[in-house]
Coordinates of C-alpha atoms in Angstrom, one line a residue:
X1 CA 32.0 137.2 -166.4
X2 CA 34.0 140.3 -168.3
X3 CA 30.9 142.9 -167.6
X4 CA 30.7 141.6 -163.7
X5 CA 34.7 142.2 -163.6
X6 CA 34.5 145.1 -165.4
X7 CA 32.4 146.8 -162.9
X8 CA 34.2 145.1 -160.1
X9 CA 37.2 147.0 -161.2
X10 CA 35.1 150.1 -161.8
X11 CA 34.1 149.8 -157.9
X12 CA 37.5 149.4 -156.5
X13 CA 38.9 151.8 -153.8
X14 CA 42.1 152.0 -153.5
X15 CA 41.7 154.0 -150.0
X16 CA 39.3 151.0 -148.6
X17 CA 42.2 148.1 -150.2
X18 CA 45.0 149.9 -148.6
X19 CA 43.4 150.8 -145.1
X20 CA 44.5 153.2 -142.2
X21 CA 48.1 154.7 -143.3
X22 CA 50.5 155.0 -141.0
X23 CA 52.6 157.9 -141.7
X24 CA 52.2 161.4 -142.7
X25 CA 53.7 161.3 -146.2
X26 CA 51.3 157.9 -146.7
X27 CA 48.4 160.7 -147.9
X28 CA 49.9 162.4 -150.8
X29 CA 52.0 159.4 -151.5
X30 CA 48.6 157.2 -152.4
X31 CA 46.9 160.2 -153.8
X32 CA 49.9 160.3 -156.6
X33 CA 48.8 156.8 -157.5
X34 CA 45.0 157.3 -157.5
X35 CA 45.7 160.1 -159.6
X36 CA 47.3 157.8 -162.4
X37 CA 44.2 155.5 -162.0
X38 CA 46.1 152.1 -161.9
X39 CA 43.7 149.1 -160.7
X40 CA 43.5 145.6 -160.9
X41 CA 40.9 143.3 -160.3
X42 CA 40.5 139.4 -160.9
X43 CA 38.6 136.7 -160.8
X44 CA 40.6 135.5 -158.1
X45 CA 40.3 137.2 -155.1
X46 CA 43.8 135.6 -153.8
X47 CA 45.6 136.9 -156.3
X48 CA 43.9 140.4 -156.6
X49 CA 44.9 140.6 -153.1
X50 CA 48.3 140.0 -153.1
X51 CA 48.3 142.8 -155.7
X52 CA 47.1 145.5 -153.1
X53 CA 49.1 144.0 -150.4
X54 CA 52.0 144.8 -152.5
X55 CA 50.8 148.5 -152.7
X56 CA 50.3 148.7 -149.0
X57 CA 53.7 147.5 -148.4
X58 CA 54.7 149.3 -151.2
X59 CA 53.8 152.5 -148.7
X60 CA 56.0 151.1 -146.3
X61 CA 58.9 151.7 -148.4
X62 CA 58.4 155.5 -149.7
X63 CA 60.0 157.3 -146.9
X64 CA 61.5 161.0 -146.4
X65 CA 65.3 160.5 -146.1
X66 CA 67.6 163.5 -146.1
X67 CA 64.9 165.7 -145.9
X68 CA 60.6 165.9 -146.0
X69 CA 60.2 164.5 -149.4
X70 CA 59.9 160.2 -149.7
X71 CA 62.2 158.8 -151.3
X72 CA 62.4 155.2 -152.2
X73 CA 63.9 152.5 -149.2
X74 CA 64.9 149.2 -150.4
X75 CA 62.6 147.6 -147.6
X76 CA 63.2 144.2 -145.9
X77 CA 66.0 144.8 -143.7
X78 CA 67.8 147.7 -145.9
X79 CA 66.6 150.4 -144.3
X80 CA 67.9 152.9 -147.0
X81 CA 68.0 153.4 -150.7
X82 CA 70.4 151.9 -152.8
X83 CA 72.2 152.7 -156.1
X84 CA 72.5 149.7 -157.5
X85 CA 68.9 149.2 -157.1
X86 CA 66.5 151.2 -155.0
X87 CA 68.3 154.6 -157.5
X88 CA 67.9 153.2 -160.4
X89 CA 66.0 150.1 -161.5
X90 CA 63.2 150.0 -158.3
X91 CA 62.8 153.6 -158.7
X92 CA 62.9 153.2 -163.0
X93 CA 59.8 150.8 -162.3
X94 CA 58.5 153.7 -160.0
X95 CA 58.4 156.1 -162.3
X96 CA 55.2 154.3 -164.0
X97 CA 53.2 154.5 -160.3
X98 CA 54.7 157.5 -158.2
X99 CA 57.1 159.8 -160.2
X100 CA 57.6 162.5 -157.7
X101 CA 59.2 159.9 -155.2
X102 CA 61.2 158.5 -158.1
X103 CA 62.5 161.8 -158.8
X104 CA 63.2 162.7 -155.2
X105 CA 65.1 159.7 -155.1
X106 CA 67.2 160.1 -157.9
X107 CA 68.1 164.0 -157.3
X108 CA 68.9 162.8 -154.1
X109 CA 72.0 160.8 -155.4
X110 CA 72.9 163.9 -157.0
X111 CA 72.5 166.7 -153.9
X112 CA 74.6 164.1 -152.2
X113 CA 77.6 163.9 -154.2
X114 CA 81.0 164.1 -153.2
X115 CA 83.0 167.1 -154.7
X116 CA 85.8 164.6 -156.6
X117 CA 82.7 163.4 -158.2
X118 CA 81.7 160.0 -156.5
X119 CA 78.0 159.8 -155.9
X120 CA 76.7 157.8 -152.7
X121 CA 76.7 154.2 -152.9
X122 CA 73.7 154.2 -150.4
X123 CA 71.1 156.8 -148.5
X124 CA 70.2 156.1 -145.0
X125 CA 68.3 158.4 -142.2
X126 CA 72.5 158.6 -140.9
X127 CA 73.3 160.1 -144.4
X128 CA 75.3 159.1 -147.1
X129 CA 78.1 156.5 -147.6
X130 CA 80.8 156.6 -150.3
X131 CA 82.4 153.0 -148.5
X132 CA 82.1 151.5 -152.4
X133 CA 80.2 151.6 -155.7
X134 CA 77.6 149.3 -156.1
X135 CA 76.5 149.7 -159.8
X136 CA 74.2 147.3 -161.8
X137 CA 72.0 149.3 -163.8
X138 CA 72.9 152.3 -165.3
X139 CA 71.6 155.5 -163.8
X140 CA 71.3 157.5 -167.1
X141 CA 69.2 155.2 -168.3
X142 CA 66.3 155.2 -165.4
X143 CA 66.9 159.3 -165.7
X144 CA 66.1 159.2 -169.1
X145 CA 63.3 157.0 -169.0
X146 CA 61.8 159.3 -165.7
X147 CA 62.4 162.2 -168.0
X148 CA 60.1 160.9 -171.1
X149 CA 57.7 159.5 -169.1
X150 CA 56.9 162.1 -167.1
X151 CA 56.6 165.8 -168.3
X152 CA 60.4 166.0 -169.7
X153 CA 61.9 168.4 -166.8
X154 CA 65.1 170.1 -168.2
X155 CA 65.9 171.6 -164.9
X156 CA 65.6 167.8 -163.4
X157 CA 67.7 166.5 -166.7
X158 CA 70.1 169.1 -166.9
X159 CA 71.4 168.5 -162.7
X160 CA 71.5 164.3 -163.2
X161 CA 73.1 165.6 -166.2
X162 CA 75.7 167.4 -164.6
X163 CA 76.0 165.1 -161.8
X164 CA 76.5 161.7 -163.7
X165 CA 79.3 163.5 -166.1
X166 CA 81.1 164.2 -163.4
X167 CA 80.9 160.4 -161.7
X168 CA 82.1 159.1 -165.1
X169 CA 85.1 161.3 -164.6
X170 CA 85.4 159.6 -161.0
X171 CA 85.0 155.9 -162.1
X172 CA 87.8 156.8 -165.0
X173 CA 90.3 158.4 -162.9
X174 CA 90.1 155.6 -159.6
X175 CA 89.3 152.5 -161.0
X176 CA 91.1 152.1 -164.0
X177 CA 94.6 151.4 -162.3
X178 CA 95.0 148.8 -164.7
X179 CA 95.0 151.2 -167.8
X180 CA 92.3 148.7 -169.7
X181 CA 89.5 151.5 -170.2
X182 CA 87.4 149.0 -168.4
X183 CA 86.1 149.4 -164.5
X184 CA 87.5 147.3 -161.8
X185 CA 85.9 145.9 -159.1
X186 CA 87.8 146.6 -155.7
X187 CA 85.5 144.2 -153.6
X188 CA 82.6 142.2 -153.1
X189 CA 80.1 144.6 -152.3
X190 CA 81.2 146.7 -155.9
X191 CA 78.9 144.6 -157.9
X192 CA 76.0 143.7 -154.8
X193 CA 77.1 140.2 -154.7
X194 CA 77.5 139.4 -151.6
X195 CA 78.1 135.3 -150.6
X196 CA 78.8 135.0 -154.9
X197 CA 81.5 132.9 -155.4
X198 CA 82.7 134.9 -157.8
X199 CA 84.2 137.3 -155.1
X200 CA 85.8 134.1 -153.0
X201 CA 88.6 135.4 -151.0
X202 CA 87.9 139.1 -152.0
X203 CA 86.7 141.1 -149.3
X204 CA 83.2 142.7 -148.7
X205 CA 84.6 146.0 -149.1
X206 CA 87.5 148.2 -150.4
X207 CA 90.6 148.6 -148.6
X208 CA 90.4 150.6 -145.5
X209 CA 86.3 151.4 -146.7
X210 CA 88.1 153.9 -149.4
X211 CA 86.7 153.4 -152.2
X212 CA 89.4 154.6 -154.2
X213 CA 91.9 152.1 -152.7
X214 CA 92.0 148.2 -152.9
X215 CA 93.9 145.6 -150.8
X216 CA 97.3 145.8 -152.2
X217 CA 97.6 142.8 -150.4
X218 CA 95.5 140.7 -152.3
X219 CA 96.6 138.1 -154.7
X220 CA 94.3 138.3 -157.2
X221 CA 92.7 142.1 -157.3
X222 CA 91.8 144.4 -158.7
X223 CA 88.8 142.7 -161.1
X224 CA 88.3 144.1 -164.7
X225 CA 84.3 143.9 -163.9
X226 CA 82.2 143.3 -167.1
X227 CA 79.2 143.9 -165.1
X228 CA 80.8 146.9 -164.0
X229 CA 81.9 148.4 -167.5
X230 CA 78.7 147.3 -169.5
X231 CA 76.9 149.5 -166.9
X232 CA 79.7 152.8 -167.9
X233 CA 79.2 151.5 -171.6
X234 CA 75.5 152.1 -171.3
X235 CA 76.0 154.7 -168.8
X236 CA 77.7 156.9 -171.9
X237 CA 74.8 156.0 -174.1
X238 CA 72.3 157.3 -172.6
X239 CA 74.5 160.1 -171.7
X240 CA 75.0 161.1 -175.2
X241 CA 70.9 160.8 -175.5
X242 CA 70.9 163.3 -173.1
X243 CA 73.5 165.9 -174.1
X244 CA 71.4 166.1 -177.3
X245 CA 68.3 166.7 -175.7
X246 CA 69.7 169.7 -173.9
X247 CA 71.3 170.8 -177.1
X248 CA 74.9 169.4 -176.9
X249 CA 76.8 166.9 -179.0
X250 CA 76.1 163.5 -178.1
X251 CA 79.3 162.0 -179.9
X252 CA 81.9 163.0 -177.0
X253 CA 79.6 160.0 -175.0
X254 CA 79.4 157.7 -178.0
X255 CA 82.9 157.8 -178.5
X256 CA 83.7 157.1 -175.1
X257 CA 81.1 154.2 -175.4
X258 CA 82.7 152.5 -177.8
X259 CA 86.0 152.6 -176.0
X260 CA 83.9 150.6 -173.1
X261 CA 82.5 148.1 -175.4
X262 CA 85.7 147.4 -176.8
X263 CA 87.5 147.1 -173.4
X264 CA 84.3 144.7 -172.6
X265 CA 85.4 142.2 -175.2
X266 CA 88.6 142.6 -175.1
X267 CA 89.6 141.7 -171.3
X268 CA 86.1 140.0 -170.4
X269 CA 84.8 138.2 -172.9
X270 CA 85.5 134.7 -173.8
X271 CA 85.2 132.9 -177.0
X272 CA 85.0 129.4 -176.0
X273 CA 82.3 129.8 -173.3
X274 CA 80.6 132.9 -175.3
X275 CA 80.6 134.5 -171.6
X276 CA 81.6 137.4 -169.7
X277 CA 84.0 137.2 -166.7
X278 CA 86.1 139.3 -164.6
X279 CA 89.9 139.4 -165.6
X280 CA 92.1 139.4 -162.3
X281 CA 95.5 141.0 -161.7
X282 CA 97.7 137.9 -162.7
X283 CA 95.4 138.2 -166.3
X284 CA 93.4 135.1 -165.5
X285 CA 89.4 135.1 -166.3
X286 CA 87.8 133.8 -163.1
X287 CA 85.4 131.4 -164.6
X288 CA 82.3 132.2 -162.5
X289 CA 79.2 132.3 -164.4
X290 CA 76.8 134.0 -162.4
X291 CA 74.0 136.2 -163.5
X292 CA 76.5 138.6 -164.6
X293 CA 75.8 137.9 -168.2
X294 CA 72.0 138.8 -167.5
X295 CA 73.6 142.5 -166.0
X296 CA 75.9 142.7 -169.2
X297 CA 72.9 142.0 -171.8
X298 CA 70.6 144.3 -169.8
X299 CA 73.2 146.9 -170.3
X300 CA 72.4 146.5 -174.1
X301 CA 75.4 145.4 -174.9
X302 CA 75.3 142.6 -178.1
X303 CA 73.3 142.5 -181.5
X304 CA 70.1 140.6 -182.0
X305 CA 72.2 137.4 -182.7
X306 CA 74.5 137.9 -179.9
X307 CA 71.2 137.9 -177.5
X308 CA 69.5 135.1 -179.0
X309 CA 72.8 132.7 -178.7
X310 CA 73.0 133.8 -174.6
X311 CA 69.2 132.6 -174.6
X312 CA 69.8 129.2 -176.4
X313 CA 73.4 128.9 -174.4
X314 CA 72.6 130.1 -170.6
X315 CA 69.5 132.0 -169.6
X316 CA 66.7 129.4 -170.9
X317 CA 69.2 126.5 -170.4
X318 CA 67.7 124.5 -167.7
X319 CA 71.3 123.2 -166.6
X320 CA 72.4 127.2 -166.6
X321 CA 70.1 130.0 -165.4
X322 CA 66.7 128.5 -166.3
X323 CA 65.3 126.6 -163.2
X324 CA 61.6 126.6 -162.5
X325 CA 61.7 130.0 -161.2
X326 CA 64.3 132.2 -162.8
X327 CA 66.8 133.1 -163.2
X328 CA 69.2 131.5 -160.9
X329 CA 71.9 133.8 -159.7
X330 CA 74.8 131.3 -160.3
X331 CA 74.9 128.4 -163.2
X332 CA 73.4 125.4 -161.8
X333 CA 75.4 123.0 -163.4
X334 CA 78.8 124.8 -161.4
X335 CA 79.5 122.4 -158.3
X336 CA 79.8 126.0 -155.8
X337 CA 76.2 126.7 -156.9
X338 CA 73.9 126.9 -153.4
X339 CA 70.5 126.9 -154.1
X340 CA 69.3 128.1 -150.3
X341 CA 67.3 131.3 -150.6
X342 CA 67.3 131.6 -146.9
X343 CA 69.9 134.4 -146.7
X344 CA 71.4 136.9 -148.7
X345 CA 72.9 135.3 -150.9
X346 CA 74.1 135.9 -154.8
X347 CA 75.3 132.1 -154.8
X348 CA 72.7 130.4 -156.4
X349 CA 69.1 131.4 -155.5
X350 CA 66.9 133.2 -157.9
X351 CA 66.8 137.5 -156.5
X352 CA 64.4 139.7 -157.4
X353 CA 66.8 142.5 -158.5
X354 CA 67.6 139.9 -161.4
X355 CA 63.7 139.7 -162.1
X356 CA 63.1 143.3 -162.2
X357 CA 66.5 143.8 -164.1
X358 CA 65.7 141.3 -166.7
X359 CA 62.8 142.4 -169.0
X360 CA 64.7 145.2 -170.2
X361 CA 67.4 142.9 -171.6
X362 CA 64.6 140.8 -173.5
X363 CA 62.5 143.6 -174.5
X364 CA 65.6 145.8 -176.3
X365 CA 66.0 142.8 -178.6
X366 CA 62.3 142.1 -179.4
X367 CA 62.0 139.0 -177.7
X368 CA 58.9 139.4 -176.0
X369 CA 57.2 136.2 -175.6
X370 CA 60.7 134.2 -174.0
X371 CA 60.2 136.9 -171.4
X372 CA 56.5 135.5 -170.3
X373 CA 58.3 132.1 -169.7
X374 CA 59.3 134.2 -166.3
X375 CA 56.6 136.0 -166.2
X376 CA 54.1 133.1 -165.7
X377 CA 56.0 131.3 -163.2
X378 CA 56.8 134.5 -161.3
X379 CA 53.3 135.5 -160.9
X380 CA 52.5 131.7 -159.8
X381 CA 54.9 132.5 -156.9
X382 CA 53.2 135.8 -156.4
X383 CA 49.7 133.9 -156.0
X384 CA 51.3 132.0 -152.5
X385 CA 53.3 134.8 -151.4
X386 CA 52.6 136.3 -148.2
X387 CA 56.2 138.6 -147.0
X388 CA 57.5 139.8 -150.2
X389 CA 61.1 138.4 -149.7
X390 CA 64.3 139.5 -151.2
X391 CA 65.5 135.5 -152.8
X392 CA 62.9 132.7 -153.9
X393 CA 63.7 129.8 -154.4
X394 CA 64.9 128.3 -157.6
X395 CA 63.0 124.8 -157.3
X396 CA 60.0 125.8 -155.0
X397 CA 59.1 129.6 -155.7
X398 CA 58.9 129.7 -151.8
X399 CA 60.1 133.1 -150.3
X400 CA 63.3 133.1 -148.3
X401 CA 65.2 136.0 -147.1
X402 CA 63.7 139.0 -145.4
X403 CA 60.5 140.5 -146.1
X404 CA 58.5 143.9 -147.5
X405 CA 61.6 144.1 -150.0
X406 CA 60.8 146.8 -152.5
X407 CA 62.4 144.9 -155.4
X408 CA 59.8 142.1 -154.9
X409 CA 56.8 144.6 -153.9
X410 CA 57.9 146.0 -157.3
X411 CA 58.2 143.1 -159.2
X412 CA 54.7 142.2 -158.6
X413 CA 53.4 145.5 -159.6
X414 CA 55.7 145.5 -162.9
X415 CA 54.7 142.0 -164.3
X416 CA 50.9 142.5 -163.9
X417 CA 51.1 145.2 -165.8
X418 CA 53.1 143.7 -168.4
X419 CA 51.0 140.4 -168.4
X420 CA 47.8 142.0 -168.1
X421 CA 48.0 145.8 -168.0
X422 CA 48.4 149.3 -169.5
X423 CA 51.8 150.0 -169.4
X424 CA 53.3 153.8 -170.9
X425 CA 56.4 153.4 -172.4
X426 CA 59.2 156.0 -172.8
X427 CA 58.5 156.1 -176.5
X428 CA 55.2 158.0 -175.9
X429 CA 53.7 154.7 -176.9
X430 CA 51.1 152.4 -174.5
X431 CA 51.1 148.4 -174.4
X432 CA 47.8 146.9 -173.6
X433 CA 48.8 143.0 -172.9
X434 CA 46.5 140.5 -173.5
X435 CA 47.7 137.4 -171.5
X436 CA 46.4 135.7 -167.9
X437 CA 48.2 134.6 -165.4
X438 CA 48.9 130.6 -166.1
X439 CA 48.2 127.9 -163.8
X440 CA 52.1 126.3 -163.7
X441 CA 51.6 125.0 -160.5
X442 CA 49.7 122.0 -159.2
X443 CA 46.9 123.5 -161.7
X444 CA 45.9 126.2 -159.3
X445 CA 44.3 128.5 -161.3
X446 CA 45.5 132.1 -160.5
X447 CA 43.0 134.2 -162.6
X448 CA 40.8 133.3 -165.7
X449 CA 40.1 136.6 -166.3
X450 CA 41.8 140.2 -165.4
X451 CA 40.7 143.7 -165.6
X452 CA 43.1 146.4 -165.4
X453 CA 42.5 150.7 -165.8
X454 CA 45.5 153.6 -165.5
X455 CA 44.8 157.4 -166.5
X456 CA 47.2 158.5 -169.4
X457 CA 47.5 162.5 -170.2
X458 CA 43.2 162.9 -168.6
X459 CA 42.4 160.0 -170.8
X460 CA 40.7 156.9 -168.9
X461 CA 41.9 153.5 -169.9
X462 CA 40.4 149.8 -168.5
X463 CA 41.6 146.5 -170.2
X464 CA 39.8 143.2 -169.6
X465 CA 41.0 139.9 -170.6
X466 CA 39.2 136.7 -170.8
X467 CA 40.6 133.4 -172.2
X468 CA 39.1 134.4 -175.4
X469 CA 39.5 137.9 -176.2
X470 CA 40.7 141.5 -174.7
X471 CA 39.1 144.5 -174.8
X472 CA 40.5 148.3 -174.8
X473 CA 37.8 150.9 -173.0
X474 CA 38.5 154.6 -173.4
X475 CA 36.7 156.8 -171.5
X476 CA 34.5 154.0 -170.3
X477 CA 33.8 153.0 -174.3
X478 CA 35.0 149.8 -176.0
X479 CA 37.3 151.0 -178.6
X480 CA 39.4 148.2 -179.6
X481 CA 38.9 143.9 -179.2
X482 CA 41.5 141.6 -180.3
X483 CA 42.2 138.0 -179.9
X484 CA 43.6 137.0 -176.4
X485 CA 47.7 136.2 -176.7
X486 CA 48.2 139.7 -178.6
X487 CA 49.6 143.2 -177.7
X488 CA 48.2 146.0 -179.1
X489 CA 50.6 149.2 -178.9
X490 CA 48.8 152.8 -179.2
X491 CA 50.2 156.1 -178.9
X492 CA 49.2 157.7 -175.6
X493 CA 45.9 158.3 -176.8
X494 CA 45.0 154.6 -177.5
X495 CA 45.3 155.2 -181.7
X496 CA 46.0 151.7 -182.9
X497 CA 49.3 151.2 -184.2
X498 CA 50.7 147.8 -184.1
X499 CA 50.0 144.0 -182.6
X500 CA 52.4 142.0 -181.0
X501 CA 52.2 138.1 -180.9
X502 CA 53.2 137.3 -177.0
X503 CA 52.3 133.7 -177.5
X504 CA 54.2 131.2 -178.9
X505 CA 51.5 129.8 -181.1
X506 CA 49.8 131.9 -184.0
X507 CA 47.2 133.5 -182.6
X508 CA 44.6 133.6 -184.6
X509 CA 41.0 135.8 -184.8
X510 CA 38.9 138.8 -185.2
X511 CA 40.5 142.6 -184.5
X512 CA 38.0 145.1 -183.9
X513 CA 39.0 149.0 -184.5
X514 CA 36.8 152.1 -185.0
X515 CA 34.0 150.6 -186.7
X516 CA 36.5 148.3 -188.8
X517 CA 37.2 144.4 -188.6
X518 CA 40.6 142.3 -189.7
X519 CA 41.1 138.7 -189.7
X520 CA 44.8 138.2 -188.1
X521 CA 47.4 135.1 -187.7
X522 CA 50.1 136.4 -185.8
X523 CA 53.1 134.7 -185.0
X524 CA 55.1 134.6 -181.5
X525 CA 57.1 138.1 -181.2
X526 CA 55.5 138.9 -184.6
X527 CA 54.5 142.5 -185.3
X528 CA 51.5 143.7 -187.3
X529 CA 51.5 147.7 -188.4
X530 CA 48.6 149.1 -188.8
X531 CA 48.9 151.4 -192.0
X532 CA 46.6 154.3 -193.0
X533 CA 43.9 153.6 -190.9
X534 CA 43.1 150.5 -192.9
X535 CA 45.5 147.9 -193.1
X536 CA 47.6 145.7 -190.9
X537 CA 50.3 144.7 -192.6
X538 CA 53.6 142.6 -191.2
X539 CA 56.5 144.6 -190.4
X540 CA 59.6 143.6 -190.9
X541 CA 60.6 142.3 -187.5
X542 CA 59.4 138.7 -187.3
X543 CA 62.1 136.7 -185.1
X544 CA 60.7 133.3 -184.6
X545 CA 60.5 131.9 -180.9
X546 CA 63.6 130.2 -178.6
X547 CA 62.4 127.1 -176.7
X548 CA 64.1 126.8 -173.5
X549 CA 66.9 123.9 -173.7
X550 CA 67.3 120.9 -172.1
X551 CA 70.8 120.3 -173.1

């Protein structure tokens, strides 16, 4: 079975899986990701071709807006790109497939911005709108990401550079009327939670669509926004990552991050529920929970404990975040929780923005095998689905709203690869992950076998995973085997240099590297380092594993 799949992903087109393109930029678009060599084959046909359905429609969303270069479109019935998202964390997962079109798209943000600083909220063919906000993940951070990953542009760093120091100035001068340090919300559509109850008799948008202004009429704004100061908190830190890179001090940044972080706490956080809420004007929390505290953690924002508690608490609480197919976009147990994924709706069903938003969160604190407990029923939705839909559904994993939504598209593309794939990483490190696709649902097998290949710096990669073991080809040679439930980590020329356990039992078996053999037992979220050449020895990282709760 692994040689036949092997050489099934050996004799994939991409041109013949993807068919007749349909618009000019199609051409150089797909070449782009031919050139990074990512395939994927499977021993299921059904689920191999969802995967280049997703690519096709993936095509679908790479558009020229603004002038002849693609950018990114949020799909479905968005037709534009978006800051919140399509900017930053669609095009963040981008980066991996078709940099030059994330790059477009973030410069684009940039060329676009107003002269008192504020960047577009959205890009459309009619141009740019300034109406509100709309910030969930940060933008430095998806910059600086781009800017490791791919070739580390100065001239491409030093303009976001510019452009986001001056938006920080803007978000500091016009929404801090409340003289917290924090960042208000003005209106629904600040955060991207539209139908949440958390913005219940706030309107969609800021006063007079100025959005430097706020009803003064209202009773209860402006919101001190945790979601939206964790995102300036992280903002700064990335920020002050960059100013070093381009041989400036990064403490100015820091400094100012810490100020965030403290105005977090101080006017959002409470101590009772251990959870983040906005603070309105009268000084009341409104005690919403909502996937806000997913946005806040993903915005690095708490310690190693402070993570693990919000996992044991909320996300892997099945009365709280954790339904059958996370996360849920409102607690479950809260009576104005709506669990109808037929609209656009923040009230309840489980979006893939929070999906493709969440494995940073997990990942920055270590906790890498709670994050396949989405992963496998994720992809079991992926197996069925046919549209590519914007909301799924918390109890079904059917699709609901809209369809060829990039977030989704993306989604698909981003969890194979960290299931099954070759991911690069931004440290100048690769991930070969070996886990399959698990059959959660009415024991439908989805793939007892995977094969995956990307290109990294002119070197060839292919990874194939059976049930029992994976093996690491470079240049069409076996060079590594390990146990199946591990990651192996290399540098970006596939040297060894560590193991993951991604399994929540010890994994147990035989290593094979460069002519040399170890016998390992590795732990969930355990990490062996390989030292010298010749020994793998446990660092000193080992967290244990968090069940999901019940309670």
């Amino acid at each position: 079975m692994s040689h036949e799949l092997l050489e099934k992903l050996r004799a994939i087109r991409i041109e013949d899986q993807i068919g007749e393109l349909k618009k000019a930029s199609d051409g150089p678009v797909l070449a782009e990701w031919m050139d990074h060599g990512v395939k994927f084959a499977a021993s299921s046909d059904k689920i191999e071709r969802v995967y280049y359905d997703a690519l096709r429609r993936l095509l679908d969303c790479v558009v020229p807006t603004g002038s002849d270069k693609p950018i990114l479109h949020e799909g479905g019935i968005y037709l534009g790109c978006w800051l919140e998202s399509t900017g930053t964390i669609n095009a963040e997962l981008l980066s991996r497939f078709i940099p030059s079109v994330s790059q477009t798209t973030y410069e684009l943000f940039a060329d676009f911005q107003r002269e008192d600083g504020l960047m577009p909220y959205k890009l459309t063919a009619a141009g740019p709108s300034y109406r509100q906000i709309q910030l969930v993940t940060p933008l430095a951070r998806s910059v600086w990401n781009h800017y490791q990953l791919n070739g580390r542009d100065q001239a491409f760093l030093r303009k976001m550079y510019a452009a986001m120091a001056r938006y920080d100035v803007w978000l500091q001068t016009y929404r801090n009327t409340r003289g917290s340090n924090a960042v208000e919300a003005f209106c629904t559509f600040d955060t991207g939670h539209d139908l949440s109850p958390r913005f219940w008799h706030v309107p969609d948008t800021p006063h007079r669509n100025d959005a430097r202004s706020y009803n003064p009429d209202s009773p209860i704004l402006p919101f001190i926004a945790p979601d939206l100061t964790a995102n300036v908190y992280c903002q700064r830190l990335y920020l002050a990552k960059i100013a070093e890179e381009l041989g400036e001090s990064g403490q100015p940044w820091l400094d100012k991050a810490e100020i965030s972080l403290n105005s977090l706490f101080q006017y959002c956080f409470d101590e009772a529920d251990q959870f983040f809420y906005d603070r309105d004007k009268n000084d009341e929390l409104v005690r919403v929970q909502s996937d806000i505290l997913l946005r806040v953690l993903a915005c690095e924002v708490g310690d190693q404990a402070f993570f693990d508690q919000a996992l044991n608490k909320y996300l892997l609480n099945t009365r709280k975040f954790f339904a059958k197919y996370p996360f849920t976009s409102m607690a479950m147990d809260d009576p104005r929780f709506d669990p109808s994924s037929s609209y656009n709706s923040w009230a309840g069903p489980s979006n893939f923005l929070s999906l493709i938003r969440a494995p940073h969160a997990f990942e920055h604190h270590g906790r890498f095998v709670e994050l396949t407990y989405v992963l496998y029923p994720i992809m079991a939705a992926f197996h069925k689905m046919t549209r590519f839909a914007q909301t799924l559904s918390p109890w079904t994993g059917d699709e609901g709203f809209t369809q060829t939504y990039s977030p989704a598209i993306l989604c698909m593309l981003d969890y194979v690869e960290r299931l099954c794939g070759i991911m690069p990483r931004p440290e100048n490190e690769l991930w070969f992950t070996g886990l399959l696709p698990y059959a959660v649902d009415h024991g439908e097998e989805i793939a007892d076998a995977t094969a995956y290949s990307r290109i990294v710096d002119g070197v060839s990669f292919e990874l194939m995973n059976t049930i029992e073991e994976s093996v690491v080809y470079r240049d069409g040679i076996a060079s590594l085997r390990f146990p199946s439930g591990l990651r192996a980590v290399t540098d970006r020329q596939g040297k060894l240099k560590s193991f993951i356990g991604m399994s929540a039992r010890t994994v147990e078996g035989t290593v094979v590297y460069e002519g040399q053999e170890w016998q390992v037992a590795v732990k969930g979220n355990e990490q062996l380092d390989l030292f010298d050449g010749i020994e793998l020895r446990e660092a000193d990282t080992h967290r244990g594993v968090i069940a999901p709760s019940y309670r």
